[in-house]
PDB file of C-alpha atoms in Angstrom:
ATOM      1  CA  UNK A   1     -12.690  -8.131   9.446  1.00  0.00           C
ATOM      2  CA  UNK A   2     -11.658  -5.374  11.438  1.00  0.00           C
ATOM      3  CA  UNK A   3     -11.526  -5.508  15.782  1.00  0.00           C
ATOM      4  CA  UNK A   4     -11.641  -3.063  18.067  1.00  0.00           C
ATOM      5  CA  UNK A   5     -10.073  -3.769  21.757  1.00  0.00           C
ATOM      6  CA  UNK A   6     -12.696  -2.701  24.693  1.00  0.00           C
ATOM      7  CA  UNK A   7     -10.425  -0.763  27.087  1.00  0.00           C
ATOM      8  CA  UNK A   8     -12.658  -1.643  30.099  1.00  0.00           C
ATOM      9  CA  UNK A   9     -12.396  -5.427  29.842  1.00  0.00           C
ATOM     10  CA  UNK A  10      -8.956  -5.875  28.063  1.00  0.00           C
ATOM     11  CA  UNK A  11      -5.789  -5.476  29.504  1.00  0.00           C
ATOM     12  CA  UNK A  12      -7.130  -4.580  32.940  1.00  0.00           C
ATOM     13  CA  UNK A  13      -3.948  -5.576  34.797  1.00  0.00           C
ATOM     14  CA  UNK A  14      -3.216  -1.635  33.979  1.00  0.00           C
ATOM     15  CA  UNK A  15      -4.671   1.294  34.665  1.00  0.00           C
ATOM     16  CA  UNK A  16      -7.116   2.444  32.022  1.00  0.00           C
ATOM     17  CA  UNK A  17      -4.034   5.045  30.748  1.00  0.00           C
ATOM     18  CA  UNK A  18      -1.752   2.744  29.700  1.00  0.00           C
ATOM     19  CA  UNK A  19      -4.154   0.346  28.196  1.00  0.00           C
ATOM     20  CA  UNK A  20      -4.216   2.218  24.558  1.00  0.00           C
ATOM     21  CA  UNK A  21      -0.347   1.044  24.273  1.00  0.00           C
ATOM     22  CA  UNK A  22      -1.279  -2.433  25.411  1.00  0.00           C
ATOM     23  CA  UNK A  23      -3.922  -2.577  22.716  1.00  0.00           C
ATOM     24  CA  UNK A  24      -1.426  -1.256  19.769  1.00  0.00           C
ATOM     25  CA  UNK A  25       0.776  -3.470  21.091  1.00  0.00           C
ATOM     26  CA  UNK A  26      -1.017  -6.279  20.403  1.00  0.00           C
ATOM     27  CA  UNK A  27      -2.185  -5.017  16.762  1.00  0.00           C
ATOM     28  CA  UNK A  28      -5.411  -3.532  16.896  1.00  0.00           C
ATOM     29  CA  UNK A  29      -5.825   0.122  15.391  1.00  0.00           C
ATOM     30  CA  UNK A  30      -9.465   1.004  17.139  1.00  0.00           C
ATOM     31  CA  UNK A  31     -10.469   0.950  20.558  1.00  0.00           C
ATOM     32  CA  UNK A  32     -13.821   1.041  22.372  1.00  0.00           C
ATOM     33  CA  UNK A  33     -14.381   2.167  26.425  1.00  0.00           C
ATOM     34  CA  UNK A  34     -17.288   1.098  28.121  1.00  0.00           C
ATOM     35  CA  UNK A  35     -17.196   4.720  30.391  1.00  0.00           C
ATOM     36  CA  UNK A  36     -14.298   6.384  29.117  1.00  0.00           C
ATOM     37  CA  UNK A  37     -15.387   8.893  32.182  1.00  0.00           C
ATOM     38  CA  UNK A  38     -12.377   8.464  34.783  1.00  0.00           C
ATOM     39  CA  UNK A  39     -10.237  10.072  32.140  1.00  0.00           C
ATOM     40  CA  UNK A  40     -10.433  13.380  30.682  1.00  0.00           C
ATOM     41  CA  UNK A  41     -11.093  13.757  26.898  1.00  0.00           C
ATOM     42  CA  UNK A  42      -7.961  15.472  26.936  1.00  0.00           C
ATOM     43  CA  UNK A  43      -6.338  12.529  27.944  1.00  0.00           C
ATOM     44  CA  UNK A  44      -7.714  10.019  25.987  1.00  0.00           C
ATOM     45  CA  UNK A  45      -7.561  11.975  22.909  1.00  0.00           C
ATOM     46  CA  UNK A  46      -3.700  12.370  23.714  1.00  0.00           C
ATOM     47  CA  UNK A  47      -3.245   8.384  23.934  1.00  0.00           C
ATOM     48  CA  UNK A  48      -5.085   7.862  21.042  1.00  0.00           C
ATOM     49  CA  UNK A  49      -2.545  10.361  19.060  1.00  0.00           C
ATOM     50  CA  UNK A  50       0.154   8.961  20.560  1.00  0.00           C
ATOM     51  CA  UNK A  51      -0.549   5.688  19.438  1.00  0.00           C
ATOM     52  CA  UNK A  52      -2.314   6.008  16.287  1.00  0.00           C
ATOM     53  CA  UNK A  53      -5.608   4.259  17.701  1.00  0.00           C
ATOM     54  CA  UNK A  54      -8.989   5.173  16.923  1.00  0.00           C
ATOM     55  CA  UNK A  55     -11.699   5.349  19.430  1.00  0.00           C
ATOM     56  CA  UNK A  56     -14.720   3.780  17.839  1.00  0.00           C
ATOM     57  CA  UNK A  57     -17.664   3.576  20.681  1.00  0.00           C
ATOM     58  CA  UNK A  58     -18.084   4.894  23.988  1.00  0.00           C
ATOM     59  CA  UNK A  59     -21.182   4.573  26.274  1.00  0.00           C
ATOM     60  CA  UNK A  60     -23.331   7.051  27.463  1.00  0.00           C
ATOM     61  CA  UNK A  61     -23.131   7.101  31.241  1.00  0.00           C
ATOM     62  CA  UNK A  62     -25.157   4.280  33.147  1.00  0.00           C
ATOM     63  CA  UNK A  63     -25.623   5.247  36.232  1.00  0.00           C
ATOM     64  CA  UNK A  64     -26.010   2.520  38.908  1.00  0.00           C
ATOM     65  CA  UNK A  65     -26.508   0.161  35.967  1.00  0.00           C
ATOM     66  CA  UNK A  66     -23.350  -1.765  36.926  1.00  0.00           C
ATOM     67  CA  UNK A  67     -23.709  -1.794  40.427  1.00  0.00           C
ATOM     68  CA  UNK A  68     -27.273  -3.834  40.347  1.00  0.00           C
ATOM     69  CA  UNK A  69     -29.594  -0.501  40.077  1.00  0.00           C
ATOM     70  CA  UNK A  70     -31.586   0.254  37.159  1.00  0.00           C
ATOM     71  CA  UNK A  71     -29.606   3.229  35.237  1.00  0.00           C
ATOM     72  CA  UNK A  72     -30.674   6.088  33.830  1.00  0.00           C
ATOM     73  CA  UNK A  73     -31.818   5.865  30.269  1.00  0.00           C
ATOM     74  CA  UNK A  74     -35.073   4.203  31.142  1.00  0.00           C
ATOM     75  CA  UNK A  75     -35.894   5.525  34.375  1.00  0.00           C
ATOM     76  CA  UNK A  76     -38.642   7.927  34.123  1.00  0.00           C
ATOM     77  CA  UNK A  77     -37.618   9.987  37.534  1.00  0.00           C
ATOM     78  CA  UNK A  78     -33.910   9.927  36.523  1.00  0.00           C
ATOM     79  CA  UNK A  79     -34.460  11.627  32.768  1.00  0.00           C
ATOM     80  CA  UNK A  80     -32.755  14.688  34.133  1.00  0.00           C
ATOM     81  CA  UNK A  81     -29.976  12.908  34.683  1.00  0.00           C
ATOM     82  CA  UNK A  82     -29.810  11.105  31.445  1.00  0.00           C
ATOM     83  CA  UNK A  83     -29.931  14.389  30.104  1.00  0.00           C
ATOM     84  CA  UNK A  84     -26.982  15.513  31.709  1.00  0.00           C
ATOM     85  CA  UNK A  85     -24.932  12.324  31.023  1.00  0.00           C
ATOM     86  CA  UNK A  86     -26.211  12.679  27.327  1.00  0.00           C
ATOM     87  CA  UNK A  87     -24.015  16.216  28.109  1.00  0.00           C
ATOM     88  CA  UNK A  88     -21.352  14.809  29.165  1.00  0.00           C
ATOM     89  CA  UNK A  89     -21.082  12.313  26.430  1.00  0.00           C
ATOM     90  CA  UNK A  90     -21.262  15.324  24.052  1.00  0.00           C
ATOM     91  CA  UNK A  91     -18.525  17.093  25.272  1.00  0.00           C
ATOM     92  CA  UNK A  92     -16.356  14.534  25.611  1.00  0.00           C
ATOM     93  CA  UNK A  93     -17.713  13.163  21.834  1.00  0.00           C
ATOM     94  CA  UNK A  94     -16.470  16.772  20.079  1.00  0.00           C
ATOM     95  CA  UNK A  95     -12.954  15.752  20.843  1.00  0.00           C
ATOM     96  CA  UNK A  96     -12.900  12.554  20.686  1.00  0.00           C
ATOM     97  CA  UNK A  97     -15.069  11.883  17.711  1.00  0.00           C
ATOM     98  CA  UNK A  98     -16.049   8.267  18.201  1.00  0.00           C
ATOM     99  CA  UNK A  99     -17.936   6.544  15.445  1.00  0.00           C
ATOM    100  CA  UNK A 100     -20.679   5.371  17.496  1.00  0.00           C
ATOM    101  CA  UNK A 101     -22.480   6.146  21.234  1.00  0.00           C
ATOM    102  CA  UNK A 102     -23.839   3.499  23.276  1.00  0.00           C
ATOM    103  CA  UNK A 103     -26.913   4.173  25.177  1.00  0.00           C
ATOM    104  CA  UNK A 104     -27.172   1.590  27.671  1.00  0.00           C
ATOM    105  CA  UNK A 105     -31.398   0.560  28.326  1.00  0.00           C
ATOM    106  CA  UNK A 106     -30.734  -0.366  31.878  1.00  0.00           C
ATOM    107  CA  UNK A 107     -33.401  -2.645  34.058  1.00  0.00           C
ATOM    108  CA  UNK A 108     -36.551  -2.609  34.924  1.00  0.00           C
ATOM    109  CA  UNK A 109     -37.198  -4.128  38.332  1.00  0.00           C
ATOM    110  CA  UNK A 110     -40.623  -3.277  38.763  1.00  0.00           C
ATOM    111  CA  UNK A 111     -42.261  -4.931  35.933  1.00  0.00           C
ATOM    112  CA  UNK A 112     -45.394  -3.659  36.458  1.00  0.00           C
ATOM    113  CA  UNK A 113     -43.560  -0.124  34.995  1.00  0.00           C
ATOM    114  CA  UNK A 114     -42.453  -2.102  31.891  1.00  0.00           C
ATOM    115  CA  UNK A 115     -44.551  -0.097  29.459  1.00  0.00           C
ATOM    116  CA  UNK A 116     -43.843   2.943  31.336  1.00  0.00           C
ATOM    117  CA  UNK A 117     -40.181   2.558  31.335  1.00  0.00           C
ATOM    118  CA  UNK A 118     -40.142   1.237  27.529  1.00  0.00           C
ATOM    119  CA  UNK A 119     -41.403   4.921  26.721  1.00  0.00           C
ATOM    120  CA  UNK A 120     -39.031   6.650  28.883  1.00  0.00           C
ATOM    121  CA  UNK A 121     -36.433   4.450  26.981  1.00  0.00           C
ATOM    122  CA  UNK A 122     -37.754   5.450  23.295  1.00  0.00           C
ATOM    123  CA  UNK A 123     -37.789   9.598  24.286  1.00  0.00           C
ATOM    124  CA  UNK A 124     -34.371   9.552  25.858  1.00  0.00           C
ATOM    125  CA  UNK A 125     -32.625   7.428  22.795  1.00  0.00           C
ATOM    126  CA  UNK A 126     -34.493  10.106  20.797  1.00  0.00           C
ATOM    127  CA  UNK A 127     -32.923  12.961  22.727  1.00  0.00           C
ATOM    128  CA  UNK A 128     -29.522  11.094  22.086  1.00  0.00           C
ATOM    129  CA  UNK A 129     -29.887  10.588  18.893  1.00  0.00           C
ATOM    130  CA  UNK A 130     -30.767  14.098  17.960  1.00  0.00           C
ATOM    131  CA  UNK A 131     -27.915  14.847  21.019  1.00  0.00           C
ATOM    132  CA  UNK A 132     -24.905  13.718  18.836  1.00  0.00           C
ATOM    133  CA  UNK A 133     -26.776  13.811  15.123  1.00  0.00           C
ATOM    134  CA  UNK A 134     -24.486  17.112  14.407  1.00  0.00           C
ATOM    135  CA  UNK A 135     -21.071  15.614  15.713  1.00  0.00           C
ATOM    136  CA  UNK A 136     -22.176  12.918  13.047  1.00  0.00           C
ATOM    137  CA  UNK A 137     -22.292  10.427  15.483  1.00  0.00           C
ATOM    138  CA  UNK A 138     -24.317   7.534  15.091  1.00  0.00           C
ATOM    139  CA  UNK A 139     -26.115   6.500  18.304  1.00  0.00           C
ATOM    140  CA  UNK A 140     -26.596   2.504  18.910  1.00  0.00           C
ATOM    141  CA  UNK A 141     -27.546   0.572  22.026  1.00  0.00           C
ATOM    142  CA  UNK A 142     -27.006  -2.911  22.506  1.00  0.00           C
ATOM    143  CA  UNK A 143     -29.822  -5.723  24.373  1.00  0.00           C
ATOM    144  CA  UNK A 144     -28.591  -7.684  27.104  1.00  0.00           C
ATOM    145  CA  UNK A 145     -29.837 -11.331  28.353  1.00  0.00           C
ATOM    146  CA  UNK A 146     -31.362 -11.563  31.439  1.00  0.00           C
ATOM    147  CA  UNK A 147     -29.139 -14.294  33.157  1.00  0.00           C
ATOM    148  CA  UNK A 148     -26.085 -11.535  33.021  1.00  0.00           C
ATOM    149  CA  UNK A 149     -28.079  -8.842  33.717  1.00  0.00           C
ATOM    150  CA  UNK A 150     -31.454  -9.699  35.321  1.00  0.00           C
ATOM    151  CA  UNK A 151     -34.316  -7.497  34.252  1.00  0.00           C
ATOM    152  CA  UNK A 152     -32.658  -5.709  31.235  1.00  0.00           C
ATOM    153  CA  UNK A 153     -34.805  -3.810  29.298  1.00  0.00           C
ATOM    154  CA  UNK A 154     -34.206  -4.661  26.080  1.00  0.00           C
ATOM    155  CA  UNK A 155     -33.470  -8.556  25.374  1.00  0.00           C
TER     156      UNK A 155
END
């Protein structure tokens, strides 16, 4: 079995920089960041040198996701802005070369655009997916229950 320590919820007694020595420090050789997008790639790629770690997943920005909004991935007047996180995550993706790219679903708190927003969803992980296809980056997304995160798309 192999584990990989998630930089936004371990070791957050530190600032995100000096978490990649916290987590070799305690034995792991991969790491994953939730939004890796406070630091620059530079940065990160430059810790992960430095101590030998390999950055496995990252997320495709979110958006209000965390702050109770819906996000962007699913939101069909915010696909311009997916598209530009999906940008981001690219650039930041060709020098960092994570295995994997998480593309958050987000919430929908209308339900009577559930069908609406369940399309929006399916084109914009297809734009992702073709997105980071050449980096050789495999795209994933993850469900969420609805207790933690009330009105997640995807379940």
């Amino acid at each position: 079995m192999k584990f990989t320590a998630n930089l936004s919820m371990l070791f957050t007694e530190v600032p995100l920089i000096e978490r990649f020595q916290a987590a070799k420090k305690c034995g792991f050789d991969a790491v994953e960041i939730q939004f890796p997008y406070e630091l620059s790639p530079a940065m990160i790629n430059e810790q992960l040198t430095k101590h030998q770690l390999q950055l496995v997943l990252f997320n495709v920005d979110a958006g209000d996701l965390l702050q109770g909004g819906e996000g962007l991935a699913a939101v069909p007047e915010k696909t311009e802005q997916f598209r530009n996180a999906v940008a981001q995550a690219v650039e930041y993706a060709k020098i960092l070369k994570p295995e994997f790219i998480n593309v958050l679903p987000g919430r929908c708190l209308n339900q009577q655009r559930f069908e609406e927003y369940l399309q929006t969803y399916k084109i914009n992980l297809e734009y992702a997916v073709a997105s980071f296809a050449s980096l050789d980056i495999t795209t994933v997304f993850e469900a969420i229950n609805t207790h933690d995160m009330p009105a997640f798309l995807i379940h």
